[in-house]
Amino acid sequence: QLLPAASMGAHEAGVRRCVDTGAGKSMGKVRQIEGQRKDGSSFPIECTISSHVEAGEIVFTGVLRDVSERVRAEGEIRRARAALESSEASFRALTEGSTDAMVVHRDGRLVFLNPAAAALIGLDRDVATGRNLTDFVLPDDLSGVEERLRAVRETGEPAPLLERRVRRADGRVLTCETYTVQLEFGGEPALLSV
């Protein structure tokens, strides 16, 4: 028996409806249902049923496909997404209240900055997000900053604490201690500079 006993009533009612009316709500549609193996264990299957008349009688044709692997993979993806969202929510909660300026950047562009970073550079977060990190670096410091970030990306090793000058949006220059680490943000590699 391919269907669990609990599903047989609905299946038989569907067959009767199709025989009586010539139409069934599942005819020609792909549906995912629960199948049953010989050992009694259940597994997900995709089922497509069609009917046609042959020699005056309705003949049903069913195409079944075991989708256990796909369902398992979809479950893993859902769990990974939930874990990622939870991790990012924790990250945001941690950084939002910090008095340390923190920016996440990918390919040189700011993808996140906390309120302390926005105050440090003198821009609203919405305005600063998407800007190039080097917009806030003095020209004399640019090659050193780019080399430092490249080393973190290539080695995965954090860049040690170092004094750097930061140019605010109003043109004022501040000296800050910074360090940079690699992390995953939004499911992709990025750098966090504090």
PDB file of C-alpha atoms in Angstrom:
ATOM      1  CA  GLN A   1       0.000   0.000   0.000  1.00  0.00           C
ATOM      2  CA  LEU A   2       1.582   3.262  -1.136  1.00  0.00           C
ATOM      3  CA  LEU A   3      -0.566   5.643   0.917  1.00  0.00           C
ATOM      4  CA  PRO A   4      -0.818   5.640   4.703  1.00  0.00           C
ATOM      5  CA  ALA A   5      -4.160   4.375   6.060  1.00  0.00           C
ATOM      6  CA  ALA A   6      -5.013   7.892   7.284  1.00  0.00           C
ATOM      7  CA  SER A   7      -4.874   9.225   3.689  1.00  0.00           C
ATOM      8  CA  MET A   8      -6.878   6.445   2.037  1.00  0.00           C
ATOM      9  CA  GLY A   9     -10.308   7.930   2.815  1.00  0.00           C
ATOM     10  CA  ALA A  10      -9.503  11.229   1.104  1.00  0.00           C
ATOM     11  CA  HIS A  11      -7.935   9.399  -1.833  1.00  0.00           C
ATOM     12  CA  GLU A  12     -10.969   7.136  -2.316  1.00  0.00           C
ATOM     13  CA  ALA A  13     -13.365  10.117  -2.044  1.00  0.00           C
ATOM     14  CA  GLY A  14     -11.357  11.924  -4.755  1.00  0.00           C
ATOM     15  CA  VAL A  15     -11.518   8.903  -7.061  1.00  0.00           C
ATOM     16  CA  ARG A  16     -15.294   8.584  -6.500  1.00  0.00           C
ATOM     17  CA  ARG A  17     -15.800  12.302  -7.217  1.00  0.00           C
ATOM     18  CA  CYS A  18     -13.846  11.977 -10.456  1.00  0.00           C
ATOM     19  CA  VAL A  19     -15.811   8.899 -11.542  1.00  0.00           C
ATOM     20  CA  ASP A  20     -19.162  10.522 -10.646  1.00  0.00           C
ATOM     21  CA  THR A  21     -18.526  14.004 -12.082  1.00  0.00           C
ATOM     22  CA  GLY A  22     -15.722  13.458 -14.575  1.00  0.00           C
ATOM     23  CA  ALA A  23     -13.605  16.038 -12.753  1.00  0.00           C
ATOM     24  CA  GLY A  24     -11.360  16.024  -9.757  1.00  0.00           C
ATOM     25  CA  LYS A  25      -9.765  18.952  -7.977  1.00  0.00           C
ATOM     26  CA  SER A  26      -6.328  17.287  -8.102  1.00  0.00           C
ATOM     27  CA  MET A  27      -6.422  16.085 -11.701  1.00  0.00           C
ATOM     28  CA  GLY A  28      -3.400  17.241 -13.667  1.00  0.00           C
ATOM     29  CA  LYS A  29      -1.940  19.137 -10.707  1.00  0.00           C
ATOM     30  CA  VAL A  30       1.334  18.359  -8.992  1.00  0.00           C
ATOM     31  CA  ARG A  31       0.715  17.803  -5.296  1.00  0.00           C
ATOM     32  CA  GLN A  32       2.999  16.810  -2.505  1.00  0.00           C
ATOM     33  CA  ILE A  33       1.556  14.059  -0.346  1.00  0.00           C
ATOM     34  CA  GLU A  34       2.738  11.578   2.233  1.00  0.00           C
ATOM     35  CA  GLY A  35       3.737   8.156   0.899  1.00  0.00           C
ATOM     36  CA  GLN A  36       4.334   4.959   2.819  1.00  0.00           C
ATOM     37  CA  ARG A  37       7.179   2.502   2.342  1.00  0.00           C
ATOM     38  CA  LYS A  38       6.840  -1.270   2.728  1.00  0.00           C
ATOM     39  CA  ASP A  39       8.319  -1.018   6.208  1.00  0.00           C
ATOM     40  CA  GLY A  40       5.545   1.436   7.212  1.00  0.00           C
ATOM     41  CA  SER A  41       7.725   4.542   7.349  1.00  0.00           C
ATOM     42  CA  SER A  42       6.439   7.633   5.598  1.00  0.00           C
ATOM     43  CA  PHE A  43       8.153   9.833   3.041  1.00  0.00           C
ATOM     44  CA  PRO A  44       7.165  12.829   0.906  1.00  0.00           C
ATOM     45  CA  ILE A  45       6.182  12.210  -2.705  1.00  0.00           C
ATOM     46  CA  GLU A  46       5.061  14.422  -5.549  1.00  0.00           C
ATOM     47  CA  CYS A  47       2.004  13.043  -7.236  1.00  0.00           C
ATOM     48  CA  THR A  48       0.345  13.955 -10.514  1.00  0.00           C
ATOM     49  CA  ILE A  49      -2.842  12.148 -11.462  1.00  0.00           C
ATOM     50  CA  SER A  50      -4.586  12.276 -14.803  1.00  0.00           C
ATOM     51  CA  SER A  51      -7.533  10.377 -16.195  1.00  0.00           C
ATOM     52  CA  HIS A  52      -8.797   9.349 -19.580  1.00  0.00           C
ATOM     53  CA  VAL A  53     -11.532   7.118 -20.938  1.00  0.00           C
ATOM     54  CA  GLU A  54     -10.502   3.836 -22.493  1.00  0.00           C
ATOM     55  CA  ALA A  55     -13.015   1.271 -23.774  1.00  0.00           C
ATOM     56  CA  GLY A  56     -15.787   3.174 -21.969  1.00  0.00           C
ATOM     57  CA  GLU A  57     -14.068   3.131 -18.604  1.00  0.00           C
ATOM     58  CA  ILE A  58     -12.166   5.840 -16.728  1.00  0.00           C
ATOM     59  CA  VAL A  59      -8.492   4.975 -16.412  1.00  0.00           C
ATOM     60  CA  PHE A  60      -6.315   6.839 -13.900  1.00  0.00           C
ATOM     61  CA  THR A  61      -2.620   7.357 -14.419  1.00  0.00           C
ATOM     62  CA  GLY A  62      -0.447   8.497 -11.551  1.00  0.00           C
ATOM     63  CA  VAL A  63       3.125   9.700 -11.687  1.00  0.00           C
ATOM     64  CA  LEU A  64       4.914   9.565  -8.363  1.00  0.00           C
ATOM     65  CA  ARG A  65       8.305  10.918  -7.460  1.00  0.00           C
ATOM     66  CA  ASP A  66      10.152  10.550  -4.158  1.00  0.00           C
ATOM     67  CA  VAL A  67      11.090  14.089  -3.086  1.00  0.00           C
ATOM     68  CA  SER A  68      12.692  13.179   0.253  1.00  0.00           C
ATOM     69  CA  GLU A  69      16.061  14.716  -0.662  1.00  0.00           C
ATOM     70  CA  ARG A  70      14.504  17.947  -1.910  1.00  0.00           C
ATOM     71  CA  VAL A  71      12.320  18.279   1.197  1.00  0.00           C
ATOM     72  CA  ARG A  72      15.346  17.581   3.412  1.00  0.00           C
ATOM     73  CA  ALA A  73      17.420  20.194   1.560  1.00  0.00           C
ATOM     74  CA  GLU A  74      14.602  22.766   1.759  1.00  0.00           C
ATOM     75  CA  GLY A  75      14.397  22.140   5.513  1.00  0.00           C
ATOM     76  CA  GLU A  76      18.144  22.664   5.869  1.00  0.00           C
ATOM     77  CA  ILE A  77      17.925  25.894   3.886  1.00  0.00           C
ATOM     78  CA  ARG A  78      15.052  27.159   6.072  1.00  0.00           C
ATOM     79  CA  ARG A  79      16.989  26.319   9.238  1.00  0.00           C
ATOM     80  CA  ALA A  80      20.154  27.980   7.895  1.00  0.00           C
ATOM     81  CA  ARG A  81      18.206  31.114   6.944  1.00  0.00           C
ATOM     82  CA  ALA A  82      16.586  31.239  10.374  1.00  0.00           C
ATOM     83  CA  ALA A  83      19.981  30.826  12.054  1.00  0.00           C
ATOM     84  CA  LEU A  84      21.457  33.550   9.840  1.00  0.00           C
ATOM     85  CA  GLU A  85      18.571  35.922  10.599  1.00  0.00           C
ATOM     86  CA  SER A  86      18.920  35.200  14.306  1.00  0.00           C
ATOM     87  CA  SER A  87      22.670  35.749  14.145  1.00  0.00           C
ATOM     88  CA  GLU A  88      22.251  39.031  12.274  1.00  0.00           C
ATOM     89  CA  ALA A  89      19.571  40.183  14.717  1.00  0.00           C
ATOM     90  CA  SER A  90      21.956  39.440  17.598  1.00  0.00           C
ATOM     91  CA  PHE A  91      24.752  41.277  15.772  1.00  0.00           C
ATOM     92  CA  ARG A  92      22.554  44.325  15.219  1.00  0.00           C
ATOM     93  CA  ALA A  93      21.351  44.323  18.833  1.00  0.00           C
ATOM     94  CA  LEU A  94      24.966  44.156  20.011  1.00  0.00           C
ATOM     95  CA  THR A  95      26.222  46.915  17.721  1.00  0.00           C
ATOM     96  CA  GLU A  96      23.257  49.304  17.960  1.00  0.00           C
ATOM     97  CA  GLY A  97      23.932  50.117  21.606  1.00  0.00           C
ATOM     98  CA  SER A  98      27.702  50.190  21.389  1.00  0.00           C
ATOM     99  CA  THR A  99      29.529  53.471  21.893  1.00  0.00           C
ATOM    100  CA  ASP A 100      32.292  52.142  19.614  1.00  0.00           C
ATOM    101  CA  ALA A 101      31.899  53.063  15.944  1.00  0.00           C
ATOM    102  CA  MET A 102      31.366  49.896  13.911  1.00  0.00           C
ATOM    103  CA  VAL A 103      31.059  49.588  10.136  1.00  0.00           C
ATOM    104  CA  VAL A 104      30.534  46.504   7.988  1.00  0.00           C
ATOM    105  CA  HIS A 105      31.875  46.857   4.470  1.00  0.00           C
ATOM    106  CA  ARG A 106      32.017  44.614   1.445  1.00  0.00           C
ATOM    107  CA  ASP A 107      34.074  45.354  -1.662  1.00  0.00           C
ATOM    108  CA  GLY A 108      34.894  48.746  -0.175  1.00  0.00           C
ATOM    109  CA  ARG A 109      31.242  49.790   0.254  1.00  0.00           C
ATOM    110  CA  LEU A 110      29.533  50.379   3.603  1.00  0.00           C
ATOM    111  CA  VAL A 111      26.687  47.888   4.074  1.00  0.00           C
ATOM    112  CA  PHE A 112      26.009  48.606   7.756  1.00  0.00           C
ATOM    113  CA  LEU A 113      27.063  51.154  10.312  1.00  0.00           C
ATOM    114  CA  ASN A 114      25.931  51.583  13.871  1.00  0.00           C
ATOM    115  CA  PRO A 115      24.743  54.908  15.347  1.00  0.00           C
ATOM    116  CA  ALA A 116      28.186  55.596  16.852  1.00  0.00           C
ATOM    117  CA  ALA A 117      29.816  55.269  13.406  1.00  0.00           C
ATOM    118  CA  ALA A 118      27.210  57.546  11.837  1.00  0.00           C
ATOM    119  CA  ALA A 119      27.885  60.158  14.535  1.00  0.00           C
ATOM    120  CA  LEU A 120      31.657  59.777  14.056  1.00  0.00           C
ATOM    121  CA  ILE A 121      31.544  60.481  10.316  1.00  0.00           C
ATOM    122  CA  GLY A 122      28.737  63.021  10.610  1.00  0.00           C
ATOM    123  CA  LEU A 123      26.210  61.404   8.252  1.00  0.00           C
ATOM    124  CA  ASP A 124      22.854  59.710   8.670  1.00  0.00           C
ATOM    125  CA  ARG A 125      23.130  55.949   8.364  1.00  0.00           C
ATOM    126  CA  ASP A 126      20.874  55.891   5.299  1.00  0.00           C
ATOM    127  CA  VAL A 127      23.084  58.440   3.549  1.00  0.00           C
ATOM    128  CA  ALA A 128      26.337  56.684   4.490  1.00  0.00           C
ATOM    129  CA  THR A 129      25.211  53.154   3.575  1.00  0.00           C
ATOM    130  CA  GLY A 130      26.480  52.316   0.100  1.00  0.00           C
ATOM    131  CA  ARG A 131      29.231  54.921   0.183  1.00  0.00           C
ATOM    132  CA  ASN A 132      32.824  53.905  -0.357  1.00  0.00           C
ATOM    133  CA  LEU A 133      34.791  53.365   2.846  1.00  0.00           C
ATOM    134  CA  THR A 134      37.683  55.312   1.368  1.00  0.00           C
ATOM    135  CA  ASP A 135      35.465  58.443   1.212  1.00  0.00           C
ATOM    136  CA  PHE A 136      36.348  58.804   4.883  1.00  0.00           C
ATOM    137  CA  VAL A 137      40.084  58.094   4.576  1.00  0.00           C
ATOM    138  CA  LEU A 138      42.679  60.804   4.014  1.00  0.00           C
ATOM    139  CA  PRO A 139      44.554  60.504   0.696  1.00  0.00           C
ATOM    140  CA  ASP A 140      47.905  60.034   2.498  1.00  0.00           C
ATOM    141  CA  ASP A 141      46.473  57.032   4.388  1.00  0.00           C
ATOM    142  CA  LEU A 142      44.635  55.432   1.474  1.00  0.00           C
ATOM    143  CA  SER A 143      47.245  52.908   0.295  1.00  0.00           C
ATOM    144  CA  GLY A 144      47.893  51.709   3.851  1.00  0.00           C
ATOM    145  CA  VAL A 145      44.185  51.223   4.529  1.00  0.00           C
ATOM    146  CA  GLU A 146      43.621  49.364   1.256  1.00  0.00           C
ATOM    147  CA  GLU A 147      46.620  47.078   1.909  1.00  0.00           C
ATOM    148  CA  ARG A 148      45.405  46.364   5.434  1.00  0.00           C
ATOM    149  CA  LEU A 149      41.895  45.449   4.238  1.00  0.00           C
ATOM    150  CA  ARG A 150      43.256  43.266   1.426  1.00  0.00           C
ATOM    151  CA  ALA A 151      45.400  41.344   3.944  1.00  0.00           C
ATOM    152  CA  VAL A 152      42.356  40.652   6.143  1.00  0.00           C
ATOM    153  CA  ARG A 153      40.339  39.434   3.139  1.00  0.00           C
ATOM    154  CA  GLU A 154      43.137  37.210   1.837  1.00  0.00           C
ATOM    155  CA  THR A 155      44.318  35.697   5.116  1.00  0.00           C
ATOM    156  CA  GLY A 156      41.177  35.859   7.242  1.00  0.00           C
ATOM    157  CA  GLU A 157      43.373  37.098  10.068  1.00  0.00           C
ATOM    158  CA  PRO A 158      42.229  40.206  11.993  1.00  0.00           C
ATOM    159  CA  ALA A 159      44.149  43.430  11.436  1.00  0.00           C
ATOM    160  CA  PRO A 160      45.672  44.555  14.751  1.00  0.00           C
ATOM    161  CA  LEU A 161      44.727  47.785  16.501  1.00  0.00           C
ATOM    162  CA  LEU A 162      46.183  50.800  14.710  1.00  0.00           C
ATOM    163  CA  GLU A 163      45.721  54.563  14.785  1.00  0.00           C
ATOM    164  CA  ARG A 164      44.058  55.959  11.659  1.00  0.00           C
ATOM    165  CA  ARG A 165      42.780  59.358  10.629  1.00  0.00           C
ATOM    166  CA  VAL A 166      39.131  59.601   9.639  1.00  0.00           C
ATOM    167  CA  ARG A 167      37.668  62.445   7.609  1.00  0.00           C
ATOM    168  CA  ARG A 168      34.158  63.435   8.682  1.00  0.00           C
ATOM    169  CA  ALA A 169      31.541  64.606   6.209  1.00  0.00           C
ATOM    170  CA  ASP A 170      32.086  68.200   7.421  1.00  0.00           C
ATOM    171  CA  GLY A 171      35.822  67.924   6.578  1.00  0.00           C
ATOM    172  CA  ARG A 172      37.128  67.682  10.135  1.00  0.00           C
ATOM    173  CA  VAL A 173      39.802  65.054  10.719  1.00  0.00           C
ATOM    174  CA  LEU A 174      39.722  62.748  13.745  1.00  0.00           C
ATOM    175  CA  THR A 175      42.309  60.238  14.902  1.00  0.00           C
ATOM    176  CA  CYS A 176      40.857  56.856  15.840  1.00  0.00           C
ATOM    177  CA  GLU A 177      42.141  53.452  16.850  1.00  0.00           C
ATOM    178  CA  THR A 178      40.772  50.824  14.481  1.00  0.00           C
ATOM    179  CA  TYR A 179      40.924  47.115  13.921  1.00  0.00           C
ATOM    180  CA  THR A 180      39.273  44.980  11.251  1.00  0.00           C
ATOM    181  CA  VAL A 181      38.021  41.391  11.233  1.00  0.00           C
ATOM    182  CA  GLN A 182      36.398  39.220   8.604  1.00  0.00           C
ATOM    183  CA  LEU A 183      32.838  38.019   9.147  1.00  0.00           C
ATOM    184  CA  GLU A 184      29.755  36.871   7.309  1.00  0.00           C
ATOM    185  CA  PHE A 185      27.025  39.484   6.940  1.00  0.00           C
ATOM    186  CA  GLY A 186      23.847  38.946   4.959  1.00  0.00           C
ATOM    187  CA  GLY A 187      25.123  35.492   4.093  1.00  0.00           C
ATOM    188  CA  GLU A 188      28.211  36.848   2.324  1.00  0.00           C
ATOM    189  CA  PRO A 189      31.807  37.575   3.386  1.00  0.00           C
ATOM    190  CA  ALA A 190      32.382  41.101   4.657  1.00  0.00           C
ATOM    191  CA  LEU A 191      34.734  43.060   6.918  1.00  0.00           C
ATOM    192  CA  LEU A 192      33.914  44.670  10.252  1.00  0.00           C
ATOM    193  CA  SER A 193      35.979  47.692  11.219  1.00  0.00           C
ATOM    194  CA  VAL A 194      35.704  49.022  14.759  1.00  0.00           C
TER     195      VAL A 194
END
